[in-house]
Coordinates of N, CA, C and O in Angstrom, one line a residue:
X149 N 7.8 -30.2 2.8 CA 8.7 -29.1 2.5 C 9.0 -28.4 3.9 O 8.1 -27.8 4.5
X150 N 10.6 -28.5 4.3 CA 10.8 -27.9 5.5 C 10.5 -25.9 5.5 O 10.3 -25.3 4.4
X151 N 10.5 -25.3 6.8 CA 10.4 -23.6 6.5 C 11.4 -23.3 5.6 O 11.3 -22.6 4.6
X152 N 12.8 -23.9 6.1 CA 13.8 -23.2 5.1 C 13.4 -23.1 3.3 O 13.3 -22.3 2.4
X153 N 13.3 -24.3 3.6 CA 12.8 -24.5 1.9 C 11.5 -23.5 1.3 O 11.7 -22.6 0.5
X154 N 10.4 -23.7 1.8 CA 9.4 -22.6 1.9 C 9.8 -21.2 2.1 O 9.0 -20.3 1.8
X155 N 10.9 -20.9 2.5 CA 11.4 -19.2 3.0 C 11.9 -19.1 1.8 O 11.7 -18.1 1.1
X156 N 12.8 -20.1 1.1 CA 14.2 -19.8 0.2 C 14.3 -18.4 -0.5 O 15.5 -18.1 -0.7
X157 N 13.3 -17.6 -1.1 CA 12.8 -16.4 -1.3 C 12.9 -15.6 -1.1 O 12.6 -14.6 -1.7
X158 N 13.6 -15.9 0.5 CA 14.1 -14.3 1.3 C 15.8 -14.7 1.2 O 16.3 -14.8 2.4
X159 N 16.6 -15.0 0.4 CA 17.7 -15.1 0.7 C 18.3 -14.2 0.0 O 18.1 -14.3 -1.2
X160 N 19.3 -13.0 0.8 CA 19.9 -12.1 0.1 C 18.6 -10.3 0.6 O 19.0 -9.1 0.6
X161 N 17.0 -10.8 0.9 CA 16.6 -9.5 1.1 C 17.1 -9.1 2.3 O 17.8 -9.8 3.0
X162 N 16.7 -7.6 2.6 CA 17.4 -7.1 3.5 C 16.0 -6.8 4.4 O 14.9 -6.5 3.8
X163 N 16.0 -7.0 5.7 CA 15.2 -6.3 6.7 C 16.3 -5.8 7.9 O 17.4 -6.1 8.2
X164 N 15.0 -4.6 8.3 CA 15.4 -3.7 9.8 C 15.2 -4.4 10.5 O 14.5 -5.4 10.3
X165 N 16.0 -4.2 11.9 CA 15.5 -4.7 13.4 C 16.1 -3.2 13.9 O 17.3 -3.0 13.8
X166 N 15.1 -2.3 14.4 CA 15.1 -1.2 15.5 C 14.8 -1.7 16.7 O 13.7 -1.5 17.1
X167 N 15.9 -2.4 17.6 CA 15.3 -2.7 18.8 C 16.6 -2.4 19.6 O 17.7 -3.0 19.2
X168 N 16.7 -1.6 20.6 CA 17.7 -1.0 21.8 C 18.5 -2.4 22.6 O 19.6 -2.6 22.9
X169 N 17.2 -3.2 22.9 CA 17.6 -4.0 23.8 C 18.9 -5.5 22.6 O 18.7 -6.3 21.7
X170 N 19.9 -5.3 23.3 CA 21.2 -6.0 22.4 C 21.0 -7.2 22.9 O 22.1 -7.8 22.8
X171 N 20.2 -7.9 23.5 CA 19.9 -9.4 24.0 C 18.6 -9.4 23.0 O 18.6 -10.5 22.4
X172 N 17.7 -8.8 22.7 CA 16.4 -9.4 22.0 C 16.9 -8.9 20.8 O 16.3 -9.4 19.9
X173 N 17.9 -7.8 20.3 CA 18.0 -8.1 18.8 C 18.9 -9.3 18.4 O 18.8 -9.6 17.2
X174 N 19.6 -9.8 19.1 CA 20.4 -10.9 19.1 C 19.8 -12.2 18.4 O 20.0 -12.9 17.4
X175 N 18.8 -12.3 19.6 CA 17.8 -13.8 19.2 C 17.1 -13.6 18.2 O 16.9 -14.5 17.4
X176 N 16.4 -12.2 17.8 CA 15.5 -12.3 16.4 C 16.7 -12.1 15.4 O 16.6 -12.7 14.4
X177 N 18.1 -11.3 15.5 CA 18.8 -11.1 14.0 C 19.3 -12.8 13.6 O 19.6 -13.2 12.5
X178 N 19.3 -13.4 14.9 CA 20.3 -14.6 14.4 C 19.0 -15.8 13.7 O 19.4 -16.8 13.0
X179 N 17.4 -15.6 14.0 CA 16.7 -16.2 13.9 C 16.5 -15.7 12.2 O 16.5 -16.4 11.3
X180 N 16.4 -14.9 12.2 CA 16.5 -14.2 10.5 C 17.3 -14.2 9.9 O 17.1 -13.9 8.7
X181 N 18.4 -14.5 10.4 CA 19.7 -14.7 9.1 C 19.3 -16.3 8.9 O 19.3 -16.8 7.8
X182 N 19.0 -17.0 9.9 CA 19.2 -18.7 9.3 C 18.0 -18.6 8.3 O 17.7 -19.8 8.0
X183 N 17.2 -17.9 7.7 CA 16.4 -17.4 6.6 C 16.7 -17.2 5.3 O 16.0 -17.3 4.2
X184 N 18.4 -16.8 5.7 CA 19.1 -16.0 4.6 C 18.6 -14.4 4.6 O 18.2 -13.9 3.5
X185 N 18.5 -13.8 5.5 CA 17.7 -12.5 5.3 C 19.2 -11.9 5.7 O 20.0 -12.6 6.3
X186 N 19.5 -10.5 5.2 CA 20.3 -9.5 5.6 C 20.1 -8.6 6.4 O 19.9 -7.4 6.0
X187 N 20.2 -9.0 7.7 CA 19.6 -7.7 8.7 C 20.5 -6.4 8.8 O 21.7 -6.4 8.7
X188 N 19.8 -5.4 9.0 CA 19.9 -4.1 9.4 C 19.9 -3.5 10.5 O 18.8 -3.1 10.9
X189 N 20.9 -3.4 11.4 CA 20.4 -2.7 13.1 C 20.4 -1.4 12.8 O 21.3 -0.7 12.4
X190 N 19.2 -1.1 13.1 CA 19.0 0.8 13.2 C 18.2 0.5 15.2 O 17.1 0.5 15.7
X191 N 19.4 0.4 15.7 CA 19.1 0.0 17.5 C 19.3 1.3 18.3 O 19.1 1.1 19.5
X192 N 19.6 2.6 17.9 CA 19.8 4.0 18.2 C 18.5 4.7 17.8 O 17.7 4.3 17.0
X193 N 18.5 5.8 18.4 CA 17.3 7.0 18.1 C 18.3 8.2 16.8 O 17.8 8.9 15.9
X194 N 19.6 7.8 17.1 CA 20.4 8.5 15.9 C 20.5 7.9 14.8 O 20.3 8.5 13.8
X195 N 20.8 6.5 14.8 CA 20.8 5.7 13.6 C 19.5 5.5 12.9 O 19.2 5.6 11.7
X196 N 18.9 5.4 13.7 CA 17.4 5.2 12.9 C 16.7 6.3 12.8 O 15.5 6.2 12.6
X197 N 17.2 7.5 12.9 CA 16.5 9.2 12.4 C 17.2 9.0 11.1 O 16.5 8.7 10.1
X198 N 18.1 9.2 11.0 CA 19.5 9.3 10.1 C 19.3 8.5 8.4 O 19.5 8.8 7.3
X199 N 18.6 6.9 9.4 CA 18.4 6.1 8.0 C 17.0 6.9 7.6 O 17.2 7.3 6.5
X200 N 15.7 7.2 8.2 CA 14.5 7.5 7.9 C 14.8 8.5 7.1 O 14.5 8.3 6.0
X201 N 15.6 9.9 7.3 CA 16.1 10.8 6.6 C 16.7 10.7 5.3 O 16.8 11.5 4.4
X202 N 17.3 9.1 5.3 CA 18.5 9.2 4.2 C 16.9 8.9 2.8 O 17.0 9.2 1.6
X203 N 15.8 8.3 3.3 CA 15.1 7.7 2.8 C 13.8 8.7 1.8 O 13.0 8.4 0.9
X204 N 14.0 9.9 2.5 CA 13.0 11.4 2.4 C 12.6 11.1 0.8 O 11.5 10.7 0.4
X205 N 13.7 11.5 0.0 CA 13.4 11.1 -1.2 C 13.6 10.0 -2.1 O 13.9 10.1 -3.3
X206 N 13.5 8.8 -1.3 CA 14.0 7.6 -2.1 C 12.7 7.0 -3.0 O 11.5 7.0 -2.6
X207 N 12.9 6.6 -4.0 CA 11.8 6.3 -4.5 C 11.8 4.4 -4.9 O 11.7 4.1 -6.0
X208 N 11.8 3.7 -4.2 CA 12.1 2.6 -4.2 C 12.4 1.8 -2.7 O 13.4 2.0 -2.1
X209 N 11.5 1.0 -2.4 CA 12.0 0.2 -1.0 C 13.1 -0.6 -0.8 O 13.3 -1.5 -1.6
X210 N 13.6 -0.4 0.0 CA 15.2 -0.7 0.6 C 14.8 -2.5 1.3 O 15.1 -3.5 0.8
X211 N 14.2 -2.3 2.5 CA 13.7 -3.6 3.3 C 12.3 -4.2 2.7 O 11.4 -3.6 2.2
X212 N 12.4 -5.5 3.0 CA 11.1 -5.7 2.8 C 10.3 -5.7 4.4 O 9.1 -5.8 4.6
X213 N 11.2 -5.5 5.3 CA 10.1 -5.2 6.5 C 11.0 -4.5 7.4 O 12.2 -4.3 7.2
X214 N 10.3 -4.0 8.4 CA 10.9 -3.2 9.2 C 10.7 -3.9 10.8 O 9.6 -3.8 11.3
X215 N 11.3 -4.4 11.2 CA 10.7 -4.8 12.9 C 11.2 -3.5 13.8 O 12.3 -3.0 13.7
X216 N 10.4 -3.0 14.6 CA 10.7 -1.6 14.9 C 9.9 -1.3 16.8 O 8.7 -1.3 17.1
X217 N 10.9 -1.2 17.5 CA 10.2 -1.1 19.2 C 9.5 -0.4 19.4 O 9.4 0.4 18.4
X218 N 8.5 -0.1 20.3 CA 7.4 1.1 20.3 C 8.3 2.0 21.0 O 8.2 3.2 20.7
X219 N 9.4 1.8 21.9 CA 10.2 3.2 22.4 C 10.9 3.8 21.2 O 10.8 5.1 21.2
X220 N 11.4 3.3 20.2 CA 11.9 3.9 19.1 C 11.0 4.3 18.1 O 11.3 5.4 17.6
X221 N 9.9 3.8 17.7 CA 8.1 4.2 17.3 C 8.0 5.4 17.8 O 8.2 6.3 17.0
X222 N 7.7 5.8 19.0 CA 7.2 6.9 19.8 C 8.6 8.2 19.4 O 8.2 9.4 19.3
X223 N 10.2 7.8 19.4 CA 10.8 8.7 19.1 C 10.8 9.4 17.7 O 11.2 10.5 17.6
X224 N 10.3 8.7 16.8 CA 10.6 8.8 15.2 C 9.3 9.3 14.6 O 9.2 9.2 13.4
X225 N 8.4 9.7 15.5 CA 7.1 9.7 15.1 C 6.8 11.1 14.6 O 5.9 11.2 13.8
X226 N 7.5 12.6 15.0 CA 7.5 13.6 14.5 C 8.1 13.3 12.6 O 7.5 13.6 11.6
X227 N 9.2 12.7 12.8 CA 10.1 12.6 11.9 C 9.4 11.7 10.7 O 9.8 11.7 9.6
X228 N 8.7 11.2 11.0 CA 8.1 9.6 10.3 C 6.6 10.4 9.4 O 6.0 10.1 8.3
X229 N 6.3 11.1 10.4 CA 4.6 11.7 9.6 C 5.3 12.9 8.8 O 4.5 13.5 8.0
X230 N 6.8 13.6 9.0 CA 6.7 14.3 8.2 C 7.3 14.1 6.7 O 7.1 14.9 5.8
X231 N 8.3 12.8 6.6 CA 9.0 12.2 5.8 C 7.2 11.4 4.7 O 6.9 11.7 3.5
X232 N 6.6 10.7 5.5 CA 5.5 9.6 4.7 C 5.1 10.5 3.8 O 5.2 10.3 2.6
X233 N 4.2 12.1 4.5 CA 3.7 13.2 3.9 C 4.5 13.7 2.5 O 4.0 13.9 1.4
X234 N 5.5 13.8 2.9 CA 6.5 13.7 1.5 C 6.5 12.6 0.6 O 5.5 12.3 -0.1
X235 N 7.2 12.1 0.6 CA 6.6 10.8 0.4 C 6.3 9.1 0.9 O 7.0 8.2 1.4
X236 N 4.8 9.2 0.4 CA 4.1 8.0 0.8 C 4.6 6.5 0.5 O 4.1 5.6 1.1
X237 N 5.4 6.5 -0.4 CA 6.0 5.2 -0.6 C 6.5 4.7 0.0 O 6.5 3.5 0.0
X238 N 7.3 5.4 0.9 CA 7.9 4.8 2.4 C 6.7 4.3 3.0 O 7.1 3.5 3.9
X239 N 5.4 4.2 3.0 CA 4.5 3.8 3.8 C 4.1 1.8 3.0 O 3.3 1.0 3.5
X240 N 4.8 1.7 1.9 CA 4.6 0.6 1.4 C 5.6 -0.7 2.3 O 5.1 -1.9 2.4
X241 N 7.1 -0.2 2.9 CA 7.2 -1.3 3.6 C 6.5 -1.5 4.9 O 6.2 -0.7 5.8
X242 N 6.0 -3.3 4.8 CA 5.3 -3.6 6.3 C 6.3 -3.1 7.7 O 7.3 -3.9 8.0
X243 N 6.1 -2.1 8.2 CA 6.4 -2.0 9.6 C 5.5 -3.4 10.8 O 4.3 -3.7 10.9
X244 N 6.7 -4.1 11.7 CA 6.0 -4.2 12.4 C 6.7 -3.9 14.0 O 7.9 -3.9 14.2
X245 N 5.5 -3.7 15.0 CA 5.7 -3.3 16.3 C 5.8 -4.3 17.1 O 5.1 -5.3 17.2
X246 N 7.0 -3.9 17.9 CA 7.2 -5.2 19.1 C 7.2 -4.5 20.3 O 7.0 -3.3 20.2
X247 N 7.4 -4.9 21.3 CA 7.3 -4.0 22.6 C 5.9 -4.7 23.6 O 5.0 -5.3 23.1
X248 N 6.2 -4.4 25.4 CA 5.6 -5.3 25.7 C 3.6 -4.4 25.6 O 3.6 -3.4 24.9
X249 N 2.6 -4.8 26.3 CA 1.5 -4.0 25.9 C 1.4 -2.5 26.6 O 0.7 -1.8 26.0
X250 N 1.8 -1.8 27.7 CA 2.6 -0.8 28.3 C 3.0 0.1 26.9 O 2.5 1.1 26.4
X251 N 4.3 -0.6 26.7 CA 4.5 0.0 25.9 C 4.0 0.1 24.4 O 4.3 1.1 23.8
X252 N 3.3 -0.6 23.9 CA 2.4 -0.1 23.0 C 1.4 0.4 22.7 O 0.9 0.5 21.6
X253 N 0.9 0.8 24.0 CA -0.1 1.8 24.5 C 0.0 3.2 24.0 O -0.7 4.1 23.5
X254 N 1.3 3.1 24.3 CA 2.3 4.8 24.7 C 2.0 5.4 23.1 O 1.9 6.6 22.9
X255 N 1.8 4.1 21.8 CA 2.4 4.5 20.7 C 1.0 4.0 19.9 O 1.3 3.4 18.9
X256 N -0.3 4.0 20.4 CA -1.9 3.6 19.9 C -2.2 4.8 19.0 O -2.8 4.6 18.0
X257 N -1.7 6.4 19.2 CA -1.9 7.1 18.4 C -1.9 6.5 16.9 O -2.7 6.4 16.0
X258 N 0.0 6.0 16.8 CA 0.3 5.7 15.9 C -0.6 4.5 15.5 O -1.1 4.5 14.4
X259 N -0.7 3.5 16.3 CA -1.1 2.1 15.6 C -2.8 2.6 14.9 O -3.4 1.8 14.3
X260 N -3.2 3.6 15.1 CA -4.9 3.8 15.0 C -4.6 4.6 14.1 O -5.5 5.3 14.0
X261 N -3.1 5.1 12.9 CA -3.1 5.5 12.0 C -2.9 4.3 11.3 O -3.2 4.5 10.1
X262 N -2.6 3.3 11.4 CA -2.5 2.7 10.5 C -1.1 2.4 10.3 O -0.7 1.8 9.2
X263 N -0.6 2.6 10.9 CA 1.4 2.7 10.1 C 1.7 1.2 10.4 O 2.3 0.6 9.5
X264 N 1.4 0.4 11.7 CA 1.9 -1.1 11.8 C 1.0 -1.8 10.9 O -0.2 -1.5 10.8
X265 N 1.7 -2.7 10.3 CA 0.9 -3.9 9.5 C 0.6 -5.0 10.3 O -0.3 -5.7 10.2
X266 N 1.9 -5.0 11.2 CA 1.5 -6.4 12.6 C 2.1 -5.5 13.1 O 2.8 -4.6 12.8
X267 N 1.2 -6.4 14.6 CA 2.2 -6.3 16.0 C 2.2 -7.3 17.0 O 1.3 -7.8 17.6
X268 N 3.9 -7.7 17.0 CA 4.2 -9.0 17.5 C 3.6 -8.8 19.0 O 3.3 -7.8 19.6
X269 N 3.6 -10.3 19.4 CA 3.0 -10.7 20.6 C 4.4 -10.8 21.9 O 5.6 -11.1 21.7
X270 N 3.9 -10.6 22.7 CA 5.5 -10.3 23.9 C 5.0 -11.8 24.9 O 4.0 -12.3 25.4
X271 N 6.5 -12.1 24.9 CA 7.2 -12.8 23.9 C 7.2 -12.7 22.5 O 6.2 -13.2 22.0
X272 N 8.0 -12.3 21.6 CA 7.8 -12.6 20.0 C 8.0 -14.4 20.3 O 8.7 -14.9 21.2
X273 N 7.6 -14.7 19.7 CA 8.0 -16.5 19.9 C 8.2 -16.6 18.0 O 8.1 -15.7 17.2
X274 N 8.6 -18.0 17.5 CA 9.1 -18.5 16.4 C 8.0 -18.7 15.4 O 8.1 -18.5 14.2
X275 N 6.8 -19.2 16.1 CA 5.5 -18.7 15.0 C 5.1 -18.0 14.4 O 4.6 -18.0 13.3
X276 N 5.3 -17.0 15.4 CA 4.5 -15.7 15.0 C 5.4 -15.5 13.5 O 4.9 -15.9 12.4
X277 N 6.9 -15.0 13.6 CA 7.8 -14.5 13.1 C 7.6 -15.3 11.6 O 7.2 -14.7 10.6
X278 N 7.8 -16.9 11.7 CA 7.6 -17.7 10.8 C 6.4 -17.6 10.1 O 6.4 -17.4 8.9
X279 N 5.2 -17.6 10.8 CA 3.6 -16.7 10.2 C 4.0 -15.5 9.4 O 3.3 -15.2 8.5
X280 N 4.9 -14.9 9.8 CA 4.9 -13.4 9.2 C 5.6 -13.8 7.9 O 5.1 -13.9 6.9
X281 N 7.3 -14.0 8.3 CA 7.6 -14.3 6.7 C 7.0 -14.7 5.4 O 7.1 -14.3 4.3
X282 N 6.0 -16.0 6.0 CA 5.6 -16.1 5.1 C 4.0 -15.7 4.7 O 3.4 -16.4 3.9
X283 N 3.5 -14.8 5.0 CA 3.1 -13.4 4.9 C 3.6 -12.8 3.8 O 3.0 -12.8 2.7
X284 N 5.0 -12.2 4.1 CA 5.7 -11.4 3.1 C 5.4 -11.6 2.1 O 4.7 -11.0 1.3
X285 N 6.1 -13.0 2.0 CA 5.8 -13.8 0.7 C 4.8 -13.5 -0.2 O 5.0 -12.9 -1.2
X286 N 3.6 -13.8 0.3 CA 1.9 -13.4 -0.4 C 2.5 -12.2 -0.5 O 2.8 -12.0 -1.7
X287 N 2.8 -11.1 0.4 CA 2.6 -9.4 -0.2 C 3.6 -9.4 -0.9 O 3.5 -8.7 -1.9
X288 N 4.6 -9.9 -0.9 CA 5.5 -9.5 -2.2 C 4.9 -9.7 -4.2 O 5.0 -9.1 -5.3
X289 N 4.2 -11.0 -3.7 CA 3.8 -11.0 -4.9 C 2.4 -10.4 -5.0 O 1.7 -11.0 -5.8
X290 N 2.0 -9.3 -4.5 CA 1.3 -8.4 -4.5 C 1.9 -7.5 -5.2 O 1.7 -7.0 -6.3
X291 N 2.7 -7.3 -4.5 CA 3.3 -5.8 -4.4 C 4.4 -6.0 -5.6 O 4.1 -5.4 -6.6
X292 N 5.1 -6.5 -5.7 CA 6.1 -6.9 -6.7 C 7.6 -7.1 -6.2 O 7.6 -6.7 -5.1
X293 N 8.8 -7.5 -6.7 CA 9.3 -7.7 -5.9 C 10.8 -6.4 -5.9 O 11.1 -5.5 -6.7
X294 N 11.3 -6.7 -4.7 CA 12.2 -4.8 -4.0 C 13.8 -5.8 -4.3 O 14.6 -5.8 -3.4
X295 N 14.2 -6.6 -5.7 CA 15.4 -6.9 -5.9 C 16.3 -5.8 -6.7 O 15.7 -5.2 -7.5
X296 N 17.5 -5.7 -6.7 CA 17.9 -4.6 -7.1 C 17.5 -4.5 -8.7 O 17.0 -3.6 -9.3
X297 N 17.9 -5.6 -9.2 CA 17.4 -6.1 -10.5 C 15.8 -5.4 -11.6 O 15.6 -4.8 -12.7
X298 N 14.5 -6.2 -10.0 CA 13.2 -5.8 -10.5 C 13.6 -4.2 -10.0 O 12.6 -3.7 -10.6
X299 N 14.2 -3.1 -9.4 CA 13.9 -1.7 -9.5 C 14.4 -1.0 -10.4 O 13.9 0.1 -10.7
X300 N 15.1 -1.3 -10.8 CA 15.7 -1.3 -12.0 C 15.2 -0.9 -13.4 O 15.4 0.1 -14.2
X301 N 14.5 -2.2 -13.5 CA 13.5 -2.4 -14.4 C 12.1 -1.0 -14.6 O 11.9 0.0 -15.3
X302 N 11.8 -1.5 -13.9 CA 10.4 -0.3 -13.4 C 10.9 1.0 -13.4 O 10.2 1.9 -13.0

């Protein structure tokens, strides 16, 4: 069974990419769509306050993952502990951190709360990424699944 076939699962969900740099969101959004995934650029400190806000009282997960830079981590971090505090369900999508180790230093407060579920390795390379989706996979059927359909339901 090739990955595609093994992924088929994510075709149609939607994930974030918060990353500034428009050459490394390029390579991971186009590596995620041949997935079938629907990516999201929140690549701004405005766009991605704006979505975290629109989310304050949402009661239902939108992405199944968030891939998110530690420079944009470190900007959203007043905003992010006071939105979770409200509510915690926002804390059910896996965030993960990318950024080189420098910069994920800057943002260790946060990772020593707990908020990253992963954090990719610099270079992100095709493993990792492929390791993680199917990851998802297992936690979805944990967690249950975020189709418009199953929220619905519940």
């Amino acid at each position: 069974m090739s990955n595609k076939d093994e992924l088929r699962w994510l075709q149609g969900k939607r994930i974030a990419i918060c990353e500034p740099d428009s050459a490394r969101f390029t390579v991971l959004s186009d590596f995620l769509k041949h997935y079938g995934l629907e990516v999201v650029a929140l690549n701004t400190k405005k766009i991605l306050l704006a979505d975290l806000e629109s989310r304050r009282y949402s009661t239902h997960r939108t992405y199944i993952a968030v891939f998110i830079a530690a420079e944009l981590a470190k900007i959203m971090e007043p905003l992010w502990m006071e939105i979770t505090q409200m509510n915690p369900g926002i804390l059910q999508t896996p965030l993960i951190l990318m950024g080189s180790d420098a910069e994920k230093q800057a943002v260790q407060p946060l990772i020593d709360l707990g908020y990253f579920k992963y954090t990719s390795p610099e270079p992100m390379t095709a493993t990792f990424v492929l390791r993680l989706l199917r990851s998802l996979n297992r936690w979805k059927a944990m967690s249950g699944d975020i189709t418009p359909a199953a929220t619905l339901v519940k």
